[in-house]
PDB file of C-alpha atoms in Angstrom:
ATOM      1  CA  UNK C1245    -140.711 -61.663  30.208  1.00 32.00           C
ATOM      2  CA  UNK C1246    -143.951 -59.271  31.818  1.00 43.00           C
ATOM      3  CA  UNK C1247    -143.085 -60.487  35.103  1.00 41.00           C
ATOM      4  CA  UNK C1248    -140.553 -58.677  37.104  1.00 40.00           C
ATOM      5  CA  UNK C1249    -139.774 -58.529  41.087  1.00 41.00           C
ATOM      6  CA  UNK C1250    -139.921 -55.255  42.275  1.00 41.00           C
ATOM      7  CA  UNK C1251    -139.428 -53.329  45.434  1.00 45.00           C
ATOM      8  CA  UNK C1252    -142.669 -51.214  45.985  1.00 57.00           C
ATOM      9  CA  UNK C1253    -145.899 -53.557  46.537  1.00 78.00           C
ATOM     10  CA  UNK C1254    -148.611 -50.744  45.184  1.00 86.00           C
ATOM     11  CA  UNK C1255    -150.347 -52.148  42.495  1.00 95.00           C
ATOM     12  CA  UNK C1256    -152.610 -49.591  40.566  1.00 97.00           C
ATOM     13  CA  UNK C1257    -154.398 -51.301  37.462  1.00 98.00           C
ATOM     14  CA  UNK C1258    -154.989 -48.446  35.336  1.00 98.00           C
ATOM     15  CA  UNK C1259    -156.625 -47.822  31.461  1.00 98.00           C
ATOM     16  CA  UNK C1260    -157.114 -45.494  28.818  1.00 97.00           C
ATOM     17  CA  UNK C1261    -159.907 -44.701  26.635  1.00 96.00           C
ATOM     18  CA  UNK C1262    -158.299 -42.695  23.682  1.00 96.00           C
ATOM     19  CA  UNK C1263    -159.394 -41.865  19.911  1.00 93.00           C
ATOM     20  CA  UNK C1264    -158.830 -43.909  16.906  1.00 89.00           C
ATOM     21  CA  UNK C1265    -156.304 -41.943  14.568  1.00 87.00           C
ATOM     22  CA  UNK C1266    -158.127 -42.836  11.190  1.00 83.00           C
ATOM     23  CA  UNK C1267    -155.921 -40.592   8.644  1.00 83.00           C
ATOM     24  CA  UNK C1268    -152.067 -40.691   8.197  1.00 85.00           C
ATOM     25  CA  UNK C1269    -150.370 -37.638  10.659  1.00 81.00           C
ATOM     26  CA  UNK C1270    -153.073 -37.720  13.462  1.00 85.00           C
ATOM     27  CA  UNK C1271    -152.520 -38.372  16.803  1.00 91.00           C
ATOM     28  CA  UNK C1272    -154.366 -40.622  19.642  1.00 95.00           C
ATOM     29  CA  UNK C1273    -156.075 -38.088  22.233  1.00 96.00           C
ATOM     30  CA  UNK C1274    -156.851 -39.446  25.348  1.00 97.00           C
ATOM     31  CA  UNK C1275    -160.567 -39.391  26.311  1.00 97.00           C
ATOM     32  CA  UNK C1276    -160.894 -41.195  29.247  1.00 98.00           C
ATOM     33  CA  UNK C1277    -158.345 -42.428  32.365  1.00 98.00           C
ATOM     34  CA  UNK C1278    -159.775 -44.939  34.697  1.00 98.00           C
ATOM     35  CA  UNK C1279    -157.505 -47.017  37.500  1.00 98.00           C
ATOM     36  CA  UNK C1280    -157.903 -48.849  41.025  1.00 97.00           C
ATOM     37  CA  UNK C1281    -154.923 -49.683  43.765  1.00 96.00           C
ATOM     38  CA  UNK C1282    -154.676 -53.082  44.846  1.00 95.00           C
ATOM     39  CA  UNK C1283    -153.646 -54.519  47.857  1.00 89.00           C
ATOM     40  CA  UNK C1284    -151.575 -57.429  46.656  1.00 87.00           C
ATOM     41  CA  UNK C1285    -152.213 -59.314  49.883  1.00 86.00           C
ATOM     42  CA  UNK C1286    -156.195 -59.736  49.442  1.00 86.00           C
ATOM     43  CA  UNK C1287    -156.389 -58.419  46.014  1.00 87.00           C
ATOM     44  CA  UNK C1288    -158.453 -56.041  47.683  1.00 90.00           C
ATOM     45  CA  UNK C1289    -159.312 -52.248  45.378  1.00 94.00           C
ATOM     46  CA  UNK C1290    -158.222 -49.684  47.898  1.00 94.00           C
ATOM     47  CA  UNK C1291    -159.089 -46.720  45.909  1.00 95.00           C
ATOM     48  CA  UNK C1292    -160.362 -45.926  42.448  1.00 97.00           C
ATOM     49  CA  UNK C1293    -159.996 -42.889  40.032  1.00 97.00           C
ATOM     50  CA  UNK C1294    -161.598 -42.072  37.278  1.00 98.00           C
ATOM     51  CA  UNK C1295    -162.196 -38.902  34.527  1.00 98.00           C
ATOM     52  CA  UNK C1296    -162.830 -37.944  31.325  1.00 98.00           C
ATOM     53  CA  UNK C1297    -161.082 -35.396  29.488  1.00 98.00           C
ATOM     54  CA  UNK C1298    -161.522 -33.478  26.983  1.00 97.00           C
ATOM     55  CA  UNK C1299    -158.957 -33.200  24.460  1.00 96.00           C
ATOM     56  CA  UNK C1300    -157.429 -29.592  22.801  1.00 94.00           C
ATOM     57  CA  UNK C1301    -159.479 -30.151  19.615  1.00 93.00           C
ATOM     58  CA  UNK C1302    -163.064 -31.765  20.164  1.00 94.00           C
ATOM     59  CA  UNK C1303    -163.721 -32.206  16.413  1.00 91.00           C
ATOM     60  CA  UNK C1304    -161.467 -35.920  16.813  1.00 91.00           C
ATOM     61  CA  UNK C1305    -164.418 -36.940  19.148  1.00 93.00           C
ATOM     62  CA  UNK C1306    -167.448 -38.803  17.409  1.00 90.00           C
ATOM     63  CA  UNK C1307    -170.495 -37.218  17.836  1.00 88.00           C
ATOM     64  CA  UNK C1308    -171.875 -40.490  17.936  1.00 84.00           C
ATOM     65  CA  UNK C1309    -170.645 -44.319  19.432  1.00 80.00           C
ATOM     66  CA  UNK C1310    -171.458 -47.260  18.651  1.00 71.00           C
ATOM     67  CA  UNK C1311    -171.653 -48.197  21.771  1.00 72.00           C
ATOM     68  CA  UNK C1312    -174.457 -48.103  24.287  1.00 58.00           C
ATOM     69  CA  UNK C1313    -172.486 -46.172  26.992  1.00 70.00           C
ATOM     70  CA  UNK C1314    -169.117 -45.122  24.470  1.00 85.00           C
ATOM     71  CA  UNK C1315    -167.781 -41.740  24.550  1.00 94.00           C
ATOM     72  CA  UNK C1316    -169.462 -39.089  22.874  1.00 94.00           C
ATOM     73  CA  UNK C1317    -168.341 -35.453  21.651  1.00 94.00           C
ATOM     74  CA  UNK C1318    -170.750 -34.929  24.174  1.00 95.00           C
ATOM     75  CA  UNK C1319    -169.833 -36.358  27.037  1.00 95.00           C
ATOM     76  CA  UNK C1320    -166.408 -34.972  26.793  1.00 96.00           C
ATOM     77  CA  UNK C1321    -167.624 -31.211  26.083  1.00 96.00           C
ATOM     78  CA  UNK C1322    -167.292 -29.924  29.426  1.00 96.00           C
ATOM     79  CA  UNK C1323    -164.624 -32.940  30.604  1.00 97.00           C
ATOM     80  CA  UNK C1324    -161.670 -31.048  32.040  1.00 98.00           C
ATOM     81  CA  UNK C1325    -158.264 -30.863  29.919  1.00 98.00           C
ATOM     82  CA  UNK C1326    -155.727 -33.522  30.952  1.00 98.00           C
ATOM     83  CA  UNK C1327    -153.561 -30.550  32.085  1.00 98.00           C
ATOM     84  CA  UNK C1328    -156.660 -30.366  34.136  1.00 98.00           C
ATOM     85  CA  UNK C1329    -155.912 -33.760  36.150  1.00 98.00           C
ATOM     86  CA  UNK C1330    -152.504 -34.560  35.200  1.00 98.00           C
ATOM     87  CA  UNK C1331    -151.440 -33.779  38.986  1.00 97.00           C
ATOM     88  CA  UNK C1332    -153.915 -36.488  39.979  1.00 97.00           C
ATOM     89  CA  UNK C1333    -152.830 -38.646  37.500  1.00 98.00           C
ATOM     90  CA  UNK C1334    -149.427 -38.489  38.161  1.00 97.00           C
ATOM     91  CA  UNK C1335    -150.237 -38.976  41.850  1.00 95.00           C
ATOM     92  CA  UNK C1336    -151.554 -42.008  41.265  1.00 95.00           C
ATOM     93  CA  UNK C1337    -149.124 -43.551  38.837  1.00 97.00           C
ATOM     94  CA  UNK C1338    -145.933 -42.855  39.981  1.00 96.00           C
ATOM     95  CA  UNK C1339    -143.606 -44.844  41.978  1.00 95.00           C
ATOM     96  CA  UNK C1340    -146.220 -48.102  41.743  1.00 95.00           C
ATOM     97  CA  UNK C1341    -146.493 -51.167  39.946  1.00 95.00           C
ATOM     98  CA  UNK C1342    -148.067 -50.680  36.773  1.00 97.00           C
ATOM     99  CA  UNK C1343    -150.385 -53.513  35.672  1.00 97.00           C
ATOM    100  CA  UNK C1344    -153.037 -53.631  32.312  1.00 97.00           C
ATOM    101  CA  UNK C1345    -153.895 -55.288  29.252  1.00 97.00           C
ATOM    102  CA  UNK C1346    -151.332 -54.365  26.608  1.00 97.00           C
ATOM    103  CA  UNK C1347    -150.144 -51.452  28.560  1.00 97.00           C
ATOM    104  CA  UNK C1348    -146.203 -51.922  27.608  1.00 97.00           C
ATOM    105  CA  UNK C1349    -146.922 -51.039  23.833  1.00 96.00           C
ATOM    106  CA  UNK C1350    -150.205 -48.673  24.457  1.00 97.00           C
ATOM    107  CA  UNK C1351    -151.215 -47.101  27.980  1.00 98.00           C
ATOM    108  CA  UNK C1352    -147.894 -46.619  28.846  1.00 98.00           C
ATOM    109  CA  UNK C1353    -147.252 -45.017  25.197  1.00 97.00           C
ATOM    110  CA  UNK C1354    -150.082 -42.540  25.476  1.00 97.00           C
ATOM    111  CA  UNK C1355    -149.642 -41.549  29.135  1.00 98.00           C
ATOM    112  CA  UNK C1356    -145.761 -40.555  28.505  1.00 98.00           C
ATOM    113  CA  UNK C1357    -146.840 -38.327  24.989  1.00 97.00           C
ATOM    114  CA  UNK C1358    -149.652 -36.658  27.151  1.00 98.00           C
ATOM    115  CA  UNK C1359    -147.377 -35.323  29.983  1.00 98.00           C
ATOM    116  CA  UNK C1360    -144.732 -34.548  26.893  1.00 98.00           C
ATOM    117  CA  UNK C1361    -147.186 -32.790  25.302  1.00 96.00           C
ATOM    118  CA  UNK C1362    -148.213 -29.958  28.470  1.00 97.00           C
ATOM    119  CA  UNK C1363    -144.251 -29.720  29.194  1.00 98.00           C
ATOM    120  CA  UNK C1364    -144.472 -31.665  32.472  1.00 97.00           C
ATOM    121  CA  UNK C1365    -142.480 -34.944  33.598  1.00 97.00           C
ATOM    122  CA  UNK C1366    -144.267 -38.302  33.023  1.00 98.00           C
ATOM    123  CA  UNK C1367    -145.209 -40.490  35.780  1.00 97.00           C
ATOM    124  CA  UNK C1368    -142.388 -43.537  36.141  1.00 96.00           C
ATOM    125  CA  UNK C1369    -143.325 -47.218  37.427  1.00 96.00           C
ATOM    126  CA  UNK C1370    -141.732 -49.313  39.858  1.00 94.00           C
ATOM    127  CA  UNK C1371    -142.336 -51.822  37.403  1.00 94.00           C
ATOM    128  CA  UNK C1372    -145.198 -53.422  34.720  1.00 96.00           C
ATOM    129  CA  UNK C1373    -147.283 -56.461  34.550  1.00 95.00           C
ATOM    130  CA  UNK C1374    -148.769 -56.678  31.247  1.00 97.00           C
ATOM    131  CA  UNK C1375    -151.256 -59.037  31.367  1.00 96.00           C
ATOM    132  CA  UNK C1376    -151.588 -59.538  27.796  1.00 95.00           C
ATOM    133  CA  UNK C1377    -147.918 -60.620  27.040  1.00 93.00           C
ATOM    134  CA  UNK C1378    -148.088 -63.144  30.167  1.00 92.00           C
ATOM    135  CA  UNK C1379    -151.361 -64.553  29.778  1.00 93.00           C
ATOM    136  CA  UNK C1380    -150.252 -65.112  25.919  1.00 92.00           C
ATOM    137  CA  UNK C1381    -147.524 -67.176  26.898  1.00 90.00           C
ATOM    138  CA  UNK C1382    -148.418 -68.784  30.278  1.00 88.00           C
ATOM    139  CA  UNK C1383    -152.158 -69.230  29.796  1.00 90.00           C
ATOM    140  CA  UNK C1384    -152.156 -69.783  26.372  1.00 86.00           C
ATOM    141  CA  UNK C1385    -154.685 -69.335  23.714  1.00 84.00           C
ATOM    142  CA  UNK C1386    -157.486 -71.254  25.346  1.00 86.00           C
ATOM    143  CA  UNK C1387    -159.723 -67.601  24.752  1.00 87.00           C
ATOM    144  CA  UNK C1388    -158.864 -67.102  21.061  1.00 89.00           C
ATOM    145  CA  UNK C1389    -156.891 -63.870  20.335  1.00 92.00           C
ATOM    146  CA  UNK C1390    -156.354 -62.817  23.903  1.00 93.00           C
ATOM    147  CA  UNK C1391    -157.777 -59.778  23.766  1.00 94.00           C
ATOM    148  CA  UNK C1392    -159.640 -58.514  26.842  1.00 95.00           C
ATOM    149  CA  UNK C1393    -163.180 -58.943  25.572  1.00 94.00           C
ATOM    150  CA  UNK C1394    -162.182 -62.686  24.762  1.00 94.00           C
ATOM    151  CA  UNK C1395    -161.234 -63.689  28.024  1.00 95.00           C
ATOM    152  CA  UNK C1396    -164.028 -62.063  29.884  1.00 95.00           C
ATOM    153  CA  UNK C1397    -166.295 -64.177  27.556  1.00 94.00           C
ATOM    154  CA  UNK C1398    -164.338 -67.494  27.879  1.00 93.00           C
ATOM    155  CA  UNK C1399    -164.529 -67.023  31.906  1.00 94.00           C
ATOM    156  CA  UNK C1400    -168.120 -65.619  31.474  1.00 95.00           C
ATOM    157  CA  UNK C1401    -167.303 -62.318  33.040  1.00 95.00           C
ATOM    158  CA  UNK C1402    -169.468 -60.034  31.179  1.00 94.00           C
ATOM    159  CA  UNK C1403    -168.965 -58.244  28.165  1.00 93.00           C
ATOM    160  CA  UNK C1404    -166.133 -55.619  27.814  1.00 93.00           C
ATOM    161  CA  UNK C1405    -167.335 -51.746  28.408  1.00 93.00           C
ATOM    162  CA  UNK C1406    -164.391 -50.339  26.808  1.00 92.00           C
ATOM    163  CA  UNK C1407    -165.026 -47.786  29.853  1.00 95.00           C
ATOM    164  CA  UNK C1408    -161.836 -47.273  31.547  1.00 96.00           C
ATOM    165  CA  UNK C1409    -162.935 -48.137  35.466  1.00 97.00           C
ATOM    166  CA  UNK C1410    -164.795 -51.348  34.085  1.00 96.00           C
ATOM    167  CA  UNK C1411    -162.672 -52.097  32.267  1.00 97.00           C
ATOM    168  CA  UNK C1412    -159.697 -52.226  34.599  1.00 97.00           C
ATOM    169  CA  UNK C1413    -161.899 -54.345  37.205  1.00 97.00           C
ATOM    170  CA  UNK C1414    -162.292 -57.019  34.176  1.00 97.00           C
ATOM    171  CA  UNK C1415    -158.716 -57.520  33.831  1.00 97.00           C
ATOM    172  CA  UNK C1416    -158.224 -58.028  37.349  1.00 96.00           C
ATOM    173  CA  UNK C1417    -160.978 -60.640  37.527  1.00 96.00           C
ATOM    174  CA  UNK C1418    -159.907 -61.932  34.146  1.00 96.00           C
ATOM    175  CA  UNK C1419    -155.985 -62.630  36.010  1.00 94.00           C
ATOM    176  CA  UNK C1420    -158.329 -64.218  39.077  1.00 94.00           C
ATOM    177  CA  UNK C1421    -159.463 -66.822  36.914  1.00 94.00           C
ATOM    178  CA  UNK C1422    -156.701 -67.705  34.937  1.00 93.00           C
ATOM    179  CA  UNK C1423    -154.411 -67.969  37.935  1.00 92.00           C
ATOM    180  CA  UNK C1424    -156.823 -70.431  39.509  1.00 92.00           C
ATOM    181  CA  UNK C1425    -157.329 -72.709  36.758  1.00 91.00           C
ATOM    182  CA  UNK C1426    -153.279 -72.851  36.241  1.00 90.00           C
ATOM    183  CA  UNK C1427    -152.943 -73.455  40.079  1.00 90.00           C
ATOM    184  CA  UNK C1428    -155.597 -76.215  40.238  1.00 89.00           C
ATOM    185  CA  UNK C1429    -153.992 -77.566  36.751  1.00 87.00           C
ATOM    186  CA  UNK C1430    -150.610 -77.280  38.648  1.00 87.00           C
ATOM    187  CA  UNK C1431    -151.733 -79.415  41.694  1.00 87.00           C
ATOM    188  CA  UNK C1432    -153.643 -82.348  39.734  1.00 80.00           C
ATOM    189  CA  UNK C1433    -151.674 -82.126  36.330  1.00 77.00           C
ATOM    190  CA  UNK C1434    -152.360 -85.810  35.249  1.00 74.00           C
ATOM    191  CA  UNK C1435    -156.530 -85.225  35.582  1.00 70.00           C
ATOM    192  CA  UNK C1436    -157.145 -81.104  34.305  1.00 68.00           C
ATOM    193  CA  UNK C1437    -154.028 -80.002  32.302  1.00 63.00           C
ATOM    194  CA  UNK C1438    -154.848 -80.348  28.121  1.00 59.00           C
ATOM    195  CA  UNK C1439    -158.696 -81.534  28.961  1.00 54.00           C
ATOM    196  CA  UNK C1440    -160.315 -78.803  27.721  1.00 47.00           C
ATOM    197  CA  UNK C1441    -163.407 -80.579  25.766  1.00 35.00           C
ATOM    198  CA  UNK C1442    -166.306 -79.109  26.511  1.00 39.00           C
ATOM    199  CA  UNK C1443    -167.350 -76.421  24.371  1.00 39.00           C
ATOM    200  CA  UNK C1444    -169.654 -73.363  24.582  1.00 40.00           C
ATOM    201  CA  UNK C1445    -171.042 -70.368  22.292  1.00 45.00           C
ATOM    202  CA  UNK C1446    -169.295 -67.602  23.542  1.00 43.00           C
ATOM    203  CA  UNK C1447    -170.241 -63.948  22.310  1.00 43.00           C
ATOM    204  CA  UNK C1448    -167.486 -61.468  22.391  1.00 43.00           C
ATOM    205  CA  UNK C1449    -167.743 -58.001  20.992  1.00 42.00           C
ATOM    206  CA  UNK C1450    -165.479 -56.500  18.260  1.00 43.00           C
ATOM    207  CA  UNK C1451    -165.851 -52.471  17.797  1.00 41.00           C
ATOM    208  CA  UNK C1452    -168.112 -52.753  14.777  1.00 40.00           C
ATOM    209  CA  UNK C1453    -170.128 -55.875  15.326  1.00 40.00           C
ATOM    210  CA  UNK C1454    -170.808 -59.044  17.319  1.00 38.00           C
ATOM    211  CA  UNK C1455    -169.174 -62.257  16.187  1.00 40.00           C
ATOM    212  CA  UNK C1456    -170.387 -65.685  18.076  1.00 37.00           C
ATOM    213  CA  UNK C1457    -167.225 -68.123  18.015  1.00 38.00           C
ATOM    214  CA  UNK C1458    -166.646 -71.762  19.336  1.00 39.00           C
ATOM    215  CA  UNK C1459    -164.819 -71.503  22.635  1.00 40.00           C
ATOM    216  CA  UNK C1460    -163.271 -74.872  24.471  1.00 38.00           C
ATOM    217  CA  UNK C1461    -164.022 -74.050  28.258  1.00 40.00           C
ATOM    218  CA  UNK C1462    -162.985 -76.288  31.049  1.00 40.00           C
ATOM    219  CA  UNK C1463    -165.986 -76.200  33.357  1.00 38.00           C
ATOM    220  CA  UNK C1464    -169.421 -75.669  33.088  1.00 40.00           C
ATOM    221  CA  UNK C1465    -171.193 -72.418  33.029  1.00 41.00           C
ATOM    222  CA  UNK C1466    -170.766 -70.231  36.356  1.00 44.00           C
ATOM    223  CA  UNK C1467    -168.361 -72.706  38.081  1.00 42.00           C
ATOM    224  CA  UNK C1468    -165.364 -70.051  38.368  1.00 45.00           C
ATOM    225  CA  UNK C1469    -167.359 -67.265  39.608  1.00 44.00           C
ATOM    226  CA  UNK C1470    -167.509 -69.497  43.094  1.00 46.00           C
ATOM    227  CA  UNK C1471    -163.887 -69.692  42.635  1.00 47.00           C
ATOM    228  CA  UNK C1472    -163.101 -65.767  42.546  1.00 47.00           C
ATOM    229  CA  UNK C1473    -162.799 -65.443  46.333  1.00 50.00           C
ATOM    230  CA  UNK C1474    -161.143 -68.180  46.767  1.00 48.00           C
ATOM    231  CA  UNK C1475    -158.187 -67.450  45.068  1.00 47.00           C
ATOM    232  CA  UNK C1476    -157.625 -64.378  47.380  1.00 47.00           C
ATOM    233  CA  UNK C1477    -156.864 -67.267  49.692  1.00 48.00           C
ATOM    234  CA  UNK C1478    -154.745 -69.085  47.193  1.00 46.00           C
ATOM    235  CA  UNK C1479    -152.576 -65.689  47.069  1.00 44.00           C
ATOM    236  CA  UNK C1480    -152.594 -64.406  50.682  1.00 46.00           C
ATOM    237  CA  UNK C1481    -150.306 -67.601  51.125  1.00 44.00           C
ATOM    238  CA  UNK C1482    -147.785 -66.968  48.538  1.00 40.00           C
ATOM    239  CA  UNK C1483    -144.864 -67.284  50.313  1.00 37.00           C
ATOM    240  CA  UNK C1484    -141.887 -64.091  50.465  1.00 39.00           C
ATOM    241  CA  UNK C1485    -141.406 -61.045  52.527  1.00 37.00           C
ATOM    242  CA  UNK C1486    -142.253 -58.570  49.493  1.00 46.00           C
ATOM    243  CA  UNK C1487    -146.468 -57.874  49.804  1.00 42.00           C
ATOM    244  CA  UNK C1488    -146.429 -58.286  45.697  1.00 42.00           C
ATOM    245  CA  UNK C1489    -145.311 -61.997  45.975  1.00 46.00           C
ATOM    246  CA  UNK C1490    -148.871 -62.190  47.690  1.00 46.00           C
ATOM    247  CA  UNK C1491    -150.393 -61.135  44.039  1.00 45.00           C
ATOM    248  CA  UNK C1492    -147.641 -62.778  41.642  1.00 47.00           C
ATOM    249  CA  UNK C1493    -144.671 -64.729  43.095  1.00 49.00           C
ATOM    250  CA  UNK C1494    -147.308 -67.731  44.176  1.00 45.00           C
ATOM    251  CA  UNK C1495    -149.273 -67.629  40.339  1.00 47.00           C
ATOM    252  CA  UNK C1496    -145.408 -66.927  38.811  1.00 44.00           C
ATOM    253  CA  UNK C1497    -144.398 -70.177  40.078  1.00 45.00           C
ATOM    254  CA  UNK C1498    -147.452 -71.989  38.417  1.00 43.00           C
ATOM    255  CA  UNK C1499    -146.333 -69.306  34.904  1.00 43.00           C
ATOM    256  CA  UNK C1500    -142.971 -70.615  34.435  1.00 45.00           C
TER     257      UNK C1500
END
């Protein structure tokens, strides 16, 4: 289960930006750490914080990216060292909620062998929300392979920076969404839940090329943007003493 109760409501959405190990016995360096705190009662960002860092050896950095705004050998040249901001980091991480995309089996991986790897305790959470593992199992596969990219497409979000401060602001707006439509499936079952017929071109982004695919969408085009501040309201009224029921206790409910 990705959902857990837990007794500290900070929520800080966090992401990494790391190399690609492409040859058996390297390593994944961190390039880039991006995260925001949430107020779980108005799903609110409080603060942000973002860097990039440059890692020990900068011949694993590309000198070029395939990408339009990717990270270059360049860009990380005079990036300080993670030593550097591993202070700040920690600051920011420890003792809150922990919530991402796949963070259980990769962000939280890489953040614990960084902090092993300058001699200097990791960062603990309160607890995780992995959005990936829930939304696979509560929400489905209505967006294909559930990857990040795919459900900012299917909700028409935008197309995936794979910069770590974007990147974390997709996912929350991606969770937005897909609480709403199970909450307004939830409340009129017999009319919304399995009528998914209408179907768009949706263009989502792989790292080495574009790929168009079929996508079944439930409303038409630009219909759940007008819903995104909304479902602050929906939240706000979860009901609990513990502020993080405000952002998942009232959408858990709708999960099980």
């Amino acid at each position: 289960m990705e959902i857990q109760t837990f007794p500290n409501d900070d929520i800080v959405f966090f992401d990494l930006e790391t190399t690609v190990p492409n040859k058996p016995g390297q390593h994944f360096h961190i390039l880039e750490f991006g995260a925001i705190v949430v107020c779980p009662r108005k799903l609110e960002e409080l603060e942000s914080f973002t860097t990039l860092i440059q890692p020990k050896d900068l011949s694993v950095v590309s000198l070029r990216s395939s990408r339009s705004d990717g990270i270059t050998r360049a860009k990380v040249t005079d990036a300080p060292s993670f030593e550097d901001v591993a202070e700040k980091i920690y600051g920011f991480l420890n003792g809150r909620i922990w919530a991402g995309h796949n963070i259980r089996r990769f962000d939280c991986v890489r953040i614990k062998e960084a902090f092993a790897e300058i001699g200097q305790a990791a960062p603990e959470p309160s607890g995780i929300i992995d959005s990936l593992g829930l939304l696979s199992v509560k929400f489905g596969k209505r967006a294909g392979n559930m990857k990040m990219a795919s459900l900012a497409a299917y909700f028409g979000l935008g197309v995936q920076k794979h910069r770590s401060l974007d990147d974390v602001r997709m996912n929350l707006e991606v969770l937005k969404h897909c609480a709403t439509v199970l909450f307004l499936e939830s409340t009129l079952p017999n009319q919304l839940e399995g009528k998914w017929q209408s179907s768009s071109k949706i263009m989502t982004r792989s790292r080495s090329n574009y790929q168009t695919a079929q996508r079944a969408t439930p409303y038409t085009k630009g219909s759940l943007g007008k819903m995104t501040e909304n479902v602050k309201n929906l939240f706000s009224k979860a009901q609990g003493s513990q502020a993080l029921q405000s952002l998942i206790k009232h959408s858990h409910s709708l999960l099980r």
